[in-house]
Short mmCIF file of C-alpha atoms and ligand atoms in Angstrom, two decimals:
data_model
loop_
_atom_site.label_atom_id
_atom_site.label_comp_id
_atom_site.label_asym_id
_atom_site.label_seq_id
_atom_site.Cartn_x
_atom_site.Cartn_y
_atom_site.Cartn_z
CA UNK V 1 106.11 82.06 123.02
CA UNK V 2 102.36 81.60 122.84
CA UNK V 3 102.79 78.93 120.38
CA UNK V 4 99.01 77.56 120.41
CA UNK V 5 95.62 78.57 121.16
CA UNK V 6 95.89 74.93 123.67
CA UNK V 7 98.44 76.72 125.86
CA UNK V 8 96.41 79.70 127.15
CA UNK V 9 93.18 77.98 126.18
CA UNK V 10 91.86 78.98 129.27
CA UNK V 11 92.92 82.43 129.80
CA UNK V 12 91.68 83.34 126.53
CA UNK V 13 88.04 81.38 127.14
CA UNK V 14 84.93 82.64 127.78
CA UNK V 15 83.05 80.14 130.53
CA UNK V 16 79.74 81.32 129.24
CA UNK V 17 79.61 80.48 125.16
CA UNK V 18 82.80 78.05 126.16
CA UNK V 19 84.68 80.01 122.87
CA UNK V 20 87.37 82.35 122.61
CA UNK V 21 86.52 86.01 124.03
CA UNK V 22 85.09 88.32 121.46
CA UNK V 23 85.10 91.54 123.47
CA UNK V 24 86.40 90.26 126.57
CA UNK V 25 84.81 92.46 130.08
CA UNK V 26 86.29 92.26 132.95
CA UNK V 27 83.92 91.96 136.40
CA UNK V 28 84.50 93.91 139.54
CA UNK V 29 85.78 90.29 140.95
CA UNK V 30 88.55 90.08 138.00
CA UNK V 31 86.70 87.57 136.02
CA UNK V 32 86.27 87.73 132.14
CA UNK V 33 83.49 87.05 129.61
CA UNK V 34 82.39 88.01 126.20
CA UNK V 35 81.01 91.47 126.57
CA UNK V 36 77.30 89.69 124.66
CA UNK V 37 77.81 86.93 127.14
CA UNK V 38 77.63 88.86 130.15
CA UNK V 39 74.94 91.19 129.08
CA UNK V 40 72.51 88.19 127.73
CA UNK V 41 73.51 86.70 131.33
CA UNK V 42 72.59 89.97 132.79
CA UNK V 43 69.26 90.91 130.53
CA UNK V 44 67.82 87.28 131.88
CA UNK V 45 68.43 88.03 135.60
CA UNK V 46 66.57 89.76 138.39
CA UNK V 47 70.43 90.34 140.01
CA UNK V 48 73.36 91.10 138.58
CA UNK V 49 75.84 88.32 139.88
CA UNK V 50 79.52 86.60 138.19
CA UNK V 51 78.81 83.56 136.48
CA UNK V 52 82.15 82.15 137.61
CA UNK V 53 82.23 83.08 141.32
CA UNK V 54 78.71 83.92 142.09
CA UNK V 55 79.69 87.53 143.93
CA UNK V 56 76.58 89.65 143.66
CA UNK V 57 76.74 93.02 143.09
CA UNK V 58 74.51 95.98 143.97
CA UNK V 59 74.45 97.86 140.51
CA UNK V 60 74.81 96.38 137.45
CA UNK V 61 78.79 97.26 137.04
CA UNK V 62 79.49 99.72 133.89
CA UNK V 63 81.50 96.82 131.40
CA UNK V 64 84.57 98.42 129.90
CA UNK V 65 86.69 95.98 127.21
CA UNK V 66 89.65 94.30 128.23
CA UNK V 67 91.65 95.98 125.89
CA UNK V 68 94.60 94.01 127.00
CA UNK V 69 92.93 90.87 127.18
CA UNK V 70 91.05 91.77 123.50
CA UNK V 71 95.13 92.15 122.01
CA UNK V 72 96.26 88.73 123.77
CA UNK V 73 93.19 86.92 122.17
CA UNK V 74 93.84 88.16 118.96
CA UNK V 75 98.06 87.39 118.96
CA UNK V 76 97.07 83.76 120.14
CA UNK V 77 94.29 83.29 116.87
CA UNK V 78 96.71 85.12 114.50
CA UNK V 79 99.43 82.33 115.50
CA UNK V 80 96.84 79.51 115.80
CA UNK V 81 95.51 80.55 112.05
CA UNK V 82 99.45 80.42 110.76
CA UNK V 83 99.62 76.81 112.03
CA UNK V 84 96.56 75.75 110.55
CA UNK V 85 97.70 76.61 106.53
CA UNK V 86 96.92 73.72 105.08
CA UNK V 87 99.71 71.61 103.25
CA UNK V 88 98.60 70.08 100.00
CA UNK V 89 99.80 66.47 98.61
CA UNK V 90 102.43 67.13 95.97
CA UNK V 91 100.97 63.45 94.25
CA UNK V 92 97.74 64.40 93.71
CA UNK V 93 97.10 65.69 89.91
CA UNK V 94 94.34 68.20 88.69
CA UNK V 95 92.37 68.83 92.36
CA UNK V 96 95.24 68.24 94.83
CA UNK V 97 94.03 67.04 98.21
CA UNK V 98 95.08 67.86 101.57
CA UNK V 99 98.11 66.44 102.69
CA UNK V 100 98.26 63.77 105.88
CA UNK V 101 101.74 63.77 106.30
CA UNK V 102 105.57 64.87 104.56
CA UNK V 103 107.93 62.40 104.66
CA UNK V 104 111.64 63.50 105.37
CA UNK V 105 113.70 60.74 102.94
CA UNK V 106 111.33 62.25 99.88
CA UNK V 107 110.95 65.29 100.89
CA UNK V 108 107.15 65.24 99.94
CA UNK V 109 103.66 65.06 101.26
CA UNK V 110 100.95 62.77 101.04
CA UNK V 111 97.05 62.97 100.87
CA UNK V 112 95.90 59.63 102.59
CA UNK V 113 95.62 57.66 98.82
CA UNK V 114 99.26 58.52 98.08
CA UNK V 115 100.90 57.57 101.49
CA UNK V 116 99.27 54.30 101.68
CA UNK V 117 102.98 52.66 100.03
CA UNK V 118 104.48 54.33 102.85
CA UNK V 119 102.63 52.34 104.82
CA UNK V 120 102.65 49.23 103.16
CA UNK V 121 106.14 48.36 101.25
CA UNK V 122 108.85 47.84 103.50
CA UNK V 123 111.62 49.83 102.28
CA UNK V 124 109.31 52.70 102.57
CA UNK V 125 107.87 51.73 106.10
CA UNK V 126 111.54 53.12 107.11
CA UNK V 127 110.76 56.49 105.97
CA UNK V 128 110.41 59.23 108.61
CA UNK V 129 106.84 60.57 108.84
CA UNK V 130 105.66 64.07 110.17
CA UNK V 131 102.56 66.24 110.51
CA UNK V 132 102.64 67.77 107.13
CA UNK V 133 104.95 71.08 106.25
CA UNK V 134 104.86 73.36 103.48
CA UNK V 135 108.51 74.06 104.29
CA UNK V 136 109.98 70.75 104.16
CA UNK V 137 113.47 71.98 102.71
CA UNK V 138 113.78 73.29 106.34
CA UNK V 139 113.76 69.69 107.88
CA UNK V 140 116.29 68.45 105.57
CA UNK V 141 120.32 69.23 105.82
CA UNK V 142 121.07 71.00 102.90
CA UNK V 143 124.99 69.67 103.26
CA UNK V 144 123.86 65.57 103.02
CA UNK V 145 120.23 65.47 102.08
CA UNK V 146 119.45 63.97 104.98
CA UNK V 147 116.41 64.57 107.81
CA UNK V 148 117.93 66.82 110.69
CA UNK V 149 117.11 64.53 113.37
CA UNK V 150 119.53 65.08 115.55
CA UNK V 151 120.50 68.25 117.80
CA UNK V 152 124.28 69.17 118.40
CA UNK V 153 124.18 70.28 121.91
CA UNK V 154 127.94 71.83 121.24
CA UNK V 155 126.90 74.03 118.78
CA UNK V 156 123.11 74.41 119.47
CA UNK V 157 122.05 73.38 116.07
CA UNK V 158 119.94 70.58 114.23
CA UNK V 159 121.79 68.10 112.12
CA UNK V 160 121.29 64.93 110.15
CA UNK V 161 123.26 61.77 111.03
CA UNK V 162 125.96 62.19 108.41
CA UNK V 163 126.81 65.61 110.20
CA UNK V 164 127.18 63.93 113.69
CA UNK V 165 130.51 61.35 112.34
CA UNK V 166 131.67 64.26 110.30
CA UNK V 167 131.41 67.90 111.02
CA UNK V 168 129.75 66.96 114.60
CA UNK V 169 132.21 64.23 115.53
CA UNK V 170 132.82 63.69 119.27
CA UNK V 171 129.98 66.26 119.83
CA UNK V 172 127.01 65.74 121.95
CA UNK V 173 124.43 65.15 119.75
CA UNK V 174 120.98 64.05 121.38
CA UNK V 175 117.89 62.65 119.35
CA UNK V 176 116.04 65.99 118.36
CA UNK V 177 112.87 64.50 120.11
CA UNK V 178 114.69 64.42 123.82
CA UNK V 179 116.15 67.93 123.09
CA UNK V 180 112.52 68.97 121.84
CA UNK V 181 110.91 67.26 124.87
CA UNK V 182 113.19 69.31 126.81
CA UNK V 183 112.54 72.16 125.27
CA UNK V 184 109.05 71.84 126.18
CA UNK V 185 109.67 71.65 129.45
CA UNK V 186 111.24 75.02 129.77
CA UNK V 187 108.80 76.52 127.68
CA UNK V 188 106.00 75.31 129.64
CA UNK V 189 108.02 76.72 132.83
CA UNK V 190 108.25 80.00 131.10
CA UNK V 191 104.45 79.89 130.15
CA UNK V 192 103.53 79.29 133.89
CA UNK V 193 105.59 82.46 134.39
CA UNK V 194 103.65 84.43 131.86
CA UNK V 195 100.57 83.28 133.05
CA UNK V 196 101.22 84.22 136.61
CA UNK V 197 102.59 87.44 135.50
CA UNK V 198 99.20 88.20 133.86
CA UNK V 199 97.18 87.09 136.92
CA UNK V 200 99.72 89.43 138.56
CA UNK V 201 98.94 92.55 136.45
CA UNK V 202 95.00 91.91 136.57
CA UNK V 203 95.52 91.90 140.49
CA UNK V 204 97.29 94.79 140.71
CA UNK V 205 95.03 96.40 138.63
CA UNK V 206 92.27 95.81 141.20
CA UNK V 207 94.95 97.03 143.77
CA UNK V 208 95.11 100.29 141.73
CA UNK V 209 91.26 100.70 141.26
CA UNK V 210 90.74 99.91 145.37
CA UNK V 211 93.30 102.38 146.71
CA UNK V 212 92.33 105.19 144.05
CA UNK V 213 88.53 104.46 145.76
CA UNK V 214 90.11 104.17 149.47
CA UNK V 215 92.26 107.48 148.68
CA UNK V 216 89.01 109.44 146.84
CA UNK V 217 87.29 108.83 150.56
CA UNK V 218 89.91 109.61 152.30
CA UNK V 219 90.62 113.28 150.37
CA UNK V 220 87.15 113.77 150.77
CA UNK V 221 87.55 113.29 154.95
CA UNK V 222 90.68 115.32 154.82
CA UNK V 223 89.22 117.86 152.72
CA UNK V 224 86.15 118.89 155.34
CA UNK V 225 88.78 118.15 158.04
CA UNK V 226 90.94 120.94 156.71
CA UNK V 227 88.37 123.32 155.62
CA UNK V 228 86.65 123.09 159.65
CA UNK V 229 90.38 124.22 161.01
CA UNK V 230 90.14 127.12 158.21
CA UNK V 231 86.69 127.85 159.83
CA UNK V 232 87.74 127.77 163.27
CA UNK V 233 90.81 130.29 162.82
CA UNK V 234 88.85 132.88 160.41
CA UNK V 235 85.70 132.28 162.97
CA UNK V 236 88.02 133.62 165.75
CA UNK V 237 89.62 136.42 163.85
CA UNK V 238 85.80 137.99 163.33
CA UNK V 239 85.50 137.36 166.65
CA UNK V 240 88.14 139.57 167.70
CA UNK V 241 87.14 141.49 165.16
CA UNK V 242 84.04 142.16 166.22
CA UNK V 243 85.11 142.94 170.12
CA UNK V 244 87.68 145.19 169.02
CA UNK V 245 85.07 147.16 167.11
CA UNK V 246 82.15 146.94 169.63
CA UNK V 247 84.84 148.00 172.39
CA UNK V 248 85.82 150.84 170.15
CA UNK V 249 81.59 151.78 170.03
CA UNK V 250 81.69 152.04 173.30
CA UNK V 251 84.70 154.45 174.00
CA UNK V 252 83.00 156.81 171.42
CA UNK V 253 79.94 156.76 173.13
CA UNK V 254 82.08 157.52 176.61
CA UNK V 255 83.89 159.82 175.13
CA UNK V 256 80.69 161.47 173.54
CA UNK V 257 79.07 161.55 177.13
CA UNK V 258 82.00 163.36 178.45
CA UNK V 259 82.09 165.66 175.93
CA UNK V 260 78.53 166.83 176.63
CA UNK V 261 79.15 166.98 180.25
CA UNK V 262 81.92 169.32 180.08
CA UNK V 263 79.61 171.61 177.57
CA UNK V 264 77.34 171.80 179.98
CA UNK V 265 79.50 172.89 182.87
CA UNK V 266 80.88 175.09 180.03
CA UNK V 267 77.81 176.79 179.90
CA UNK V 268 76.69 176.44 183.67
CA UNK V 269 80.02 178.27 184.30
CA UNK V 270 79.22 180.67 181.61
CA UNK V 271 75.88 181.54 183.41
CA UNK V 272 77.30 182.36 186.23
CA UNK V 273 80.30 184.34 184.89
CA UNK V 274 77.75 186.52 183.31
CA UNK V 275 75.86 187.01 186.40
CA UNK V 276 79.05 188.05 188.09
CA UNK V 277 79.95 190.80 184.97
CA UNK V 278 76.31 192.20 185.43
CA UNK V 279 77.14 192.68 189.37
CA UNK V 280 80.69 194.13 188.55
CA UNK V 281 78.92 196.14 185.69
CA UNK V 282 76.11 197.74 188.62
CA UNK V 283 79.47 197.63 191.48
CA UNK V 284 81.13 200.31 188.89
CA UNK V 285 78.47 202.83 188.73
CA UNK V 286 77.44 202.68 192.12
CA UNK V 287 78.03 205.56 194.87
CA UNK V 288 77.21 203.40 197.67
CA UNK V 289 81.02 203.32 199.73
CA UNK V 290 80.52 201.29 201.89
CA UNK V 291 78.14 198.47 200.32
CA UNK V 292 81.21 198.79 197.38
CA UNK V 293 83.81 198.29 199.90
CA UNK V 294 82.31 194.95 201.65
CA UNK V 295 81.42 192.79 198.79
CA UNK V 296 84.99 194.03 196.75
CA UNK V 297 86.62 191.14 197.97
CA UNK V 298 83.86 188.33 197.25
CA UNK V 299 83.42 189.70 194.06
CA UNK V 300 87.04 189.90 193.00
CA UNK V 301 88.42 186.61 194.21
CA UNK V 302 88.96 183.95 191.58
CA UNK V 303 86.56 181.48 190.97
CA UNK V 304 86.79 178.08 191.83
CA UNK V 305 86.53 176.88 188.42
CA UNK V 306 88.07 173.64 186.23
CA UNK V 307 91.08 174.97 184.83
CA UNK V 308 89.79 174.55 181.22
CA UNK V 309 93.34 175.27 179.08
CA UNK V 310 94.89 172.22 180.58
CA UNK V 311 91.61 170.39 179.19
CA UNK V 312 92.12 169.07 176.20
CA UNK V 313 90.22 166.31 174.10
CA UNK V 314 91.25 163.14 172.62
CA UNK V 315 90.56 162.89 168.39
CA UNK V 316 91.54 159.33 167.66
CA UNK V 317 93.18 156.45 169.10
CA UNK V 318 96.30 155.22 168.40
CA UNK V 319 96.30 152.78 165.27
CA UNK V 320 99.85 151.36 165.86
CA UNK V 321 99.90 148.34 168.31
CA UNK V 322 96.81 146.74 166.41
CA UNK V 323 98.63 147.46 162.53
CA UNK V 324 101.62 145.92 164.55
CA UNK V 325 100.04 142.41 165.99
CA UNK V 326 97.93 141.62 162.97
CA UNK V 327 101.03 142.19 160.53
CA UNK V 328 102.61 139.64 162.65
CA UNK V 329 99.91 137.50 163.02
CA UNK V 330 99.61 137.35 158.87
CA UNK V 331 103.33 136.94 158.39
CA UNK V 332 103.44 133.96 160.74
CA UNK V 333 99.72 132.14 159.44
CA UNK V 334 101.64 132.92 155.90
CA UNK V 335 104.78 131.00 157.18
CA UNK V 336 103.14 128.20 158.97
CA UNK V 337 100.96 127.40 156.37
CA UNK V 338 103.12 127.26 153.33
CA UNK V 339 105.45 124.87 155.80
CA UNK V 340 102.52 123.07 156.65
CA UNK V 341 101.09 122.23 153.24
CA UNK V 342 104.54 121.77 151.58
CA UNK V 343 105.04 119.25 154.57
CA UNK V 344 101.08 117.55 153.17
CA UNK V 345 102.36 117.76 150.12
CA UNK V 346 105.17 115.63 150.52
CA UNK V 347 103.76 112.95 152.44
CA UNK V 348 100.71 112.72 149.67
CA UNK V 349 103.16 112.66 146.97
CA UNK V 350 104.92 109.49 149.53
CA UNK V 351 101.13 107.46 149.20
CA UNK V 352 101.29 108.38 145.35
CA UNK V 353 104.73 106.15 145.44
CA UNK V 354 103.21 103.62 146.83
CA UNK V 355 99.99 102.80 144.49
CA UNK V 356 102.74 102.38 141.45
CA UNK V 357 103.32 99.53 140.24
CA UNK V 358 106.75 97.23 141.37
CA UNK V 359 108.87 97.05 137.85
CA UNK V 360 108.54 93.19 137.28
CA UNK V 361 112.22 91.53 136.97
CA UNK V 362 111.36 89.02 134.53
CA UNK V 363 112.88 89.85 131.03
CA UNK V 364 110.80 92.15 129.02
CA UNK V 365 110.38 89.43 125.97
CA UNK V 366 108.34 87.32 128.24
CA UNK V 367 105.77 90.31 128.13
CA UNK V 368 102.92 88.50 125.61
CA UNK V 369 101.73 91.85 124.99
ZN1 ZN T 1 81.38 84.16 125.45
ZN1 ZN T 2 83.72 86.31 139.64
ZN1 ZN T 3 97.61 62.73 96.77
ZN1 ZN T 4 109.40 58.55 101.73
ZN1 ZN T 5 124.18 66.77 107.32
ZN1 ZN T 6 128.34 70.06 116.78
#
């Protein structure tokens, strides 16, 4: 397909040393040089700028090799070095000379000494001339010994002009220069096609390289974005925390206080219950009558005191309701998140899709590399 180092002569050249790329670079902008170009370009400038465009950069960009490029430059200078073998005159004795051209009726080829009767003498001046082949046998129909200089559009084949009255009768046969020129013309549609293709892939490329940058930011954004919600809901969660356990501080130092009130009633009561037994204790050994008989009933009548059984204290509060709502409140942050991310997950997976590359319709041969 790439037939010549002419047809993609300037996809393959470097603008700076005007020969093909050895090493070819790519620039941030999507233009290519040799990689010693560029950096001789480079190591004599203040700036760091594309010699084709002129877009400055800020850093000096880090030059990776073409690879694909590199492989496309070396199929086109295989193929151009196959063309060049050089055909040598089949006249020429002892040191044989390069041949000029091969001429079909012989079947030979001639340096410029021994073609000159080709040239000259009449008979000969008939004689169909080419660029010279080492393969002439392939020009010539093997059937009638004749050039094939003709092309059977029936059968898609080259023949020579015996073929077209016998074999090829009635068929249409077209001079094989027409059918070549037309040839040509499809081939240089299909290069365009190649060559747009490749200016296709080198874009998206750059497509690829920007939205893996754009998406890298982004991530970044989303990432602090996500971990300030996580912040927010564990910041609350100490919070309550916190005011459940200060609150709880406080009831044990209320409860404490009451406690040590009720001891000392306890013991205020306790004081004067023992005052009382010391009276009762003097009341029973006394022979005063009458002094007995009018404090009896003060003395005997019950005290107007708490009624301590029914007193009883509190040892711990219930655990229960809190176990209860933070259970919940785990199992439904648990639920919501692994909806919630699953649901991320998806759409992120969605913007993956979309950086891929389109699969290209054009038939896979017309791939150069
Ligand atoms: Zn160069
Ligand atoms: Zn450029
Ligand atoms: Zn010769
Ligand atoms: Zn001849
Ligand atoms: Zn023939
Ligand atoms: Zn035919």
């Amino acid at each position: 397909m790439l037939s010549s180092m002419s047809s993609l002569s300037e996809e393959t050249q470097c603008s700076l040393c005007l020969d093909v790329f050895t090493d070819p670079v790519s620039t941030p902008c999507g233009h290519n040089f040799c990689k010693i170009c560029l950096n001789k370009c480079w190591d004599n400038s203040q700036t760091c700028s594309c010699p084709y465009c002129k877009e400055t950069f800020k850093q000096r960009p880090d030059l990776k090799i073409n690879t694909t490029l590199r492989e496309l430059v070396d199929h086109c200078k295989k193929k151009s070095l196959e063309k060049t073998t050089e055909v040598l005159c089949d006249f020429c004795e002892e040191r044989k000379l390069k041949a000029l051209k091969s001429c079909l009726v012989c079947q030979s080829s001639y340096c410029e000494t021994h073609l000159e009767p080709h040239l000259r003498v009449t008979r000969l001046k008939k004689h169909k001339l080419m660029d010279p082949v080492s393969n002439l046998e392939d020009y010539i129909c093997q059937k009638h010994e004749r050039p094939l200089d003709l092309f059977c559009r029936d059968d898609q084949t080259c023949v020579c002009s015996i073929c077209s009255v016998k074999d090829h009768k009635n068929h249409n046969t077209v001079p094989i220069e027409e059918e070549s020129q037309e040839k040509k013309t499809e081939l240089m549609k299909t290069q365009k096609d190649v060559q747009l293709m490749i200016q296709n892939r080198i874009k998206k490329i750059q497509d690829i390289k920007h939205s893996a940058e754009v998406r890298k930011i982004n991530t970044e954004k989303e990432k602090a974005v996500r971990v300030e919600l996580f912040t927010d809901l564990i910041r609350s969660i100490e919070r309550h925390q916190t005011e459940l356990l200060e609150m709880m501080e406080e009831q044990q130092k209320a409860a404490e206080k009451q406690e040590q009130e009720l001891i000392e009633e306890l013991e205020q009561e306790i004081t004067e219950l023992k005052m009382r037994n010391t009276e009762l204790e003097q009341l029973s050994h006394t022979e005063d009558h009458l002094h007995l008989l009018q404090i009896h009933s003060s003395l005997c009548s019950s005290t107007n005191t708490r009624n301590w059984p029914e007193i009883s204290m509190k040892t711990h509060e219930s655990l229960e309701t809190l176990r209860r709502a933070l259970t919940q409140l785990k199992d439904t942050i648990d639920e919501k998140l692994t909806l919630t991310v699953s649901t991320e997950l998806k759409w992120m997976q969605q913007y993956a899709v979309d950086v891929t590359l389109d699969p290209d319709t054009a038939h896979p041969k017309l791939i150069p590399v």
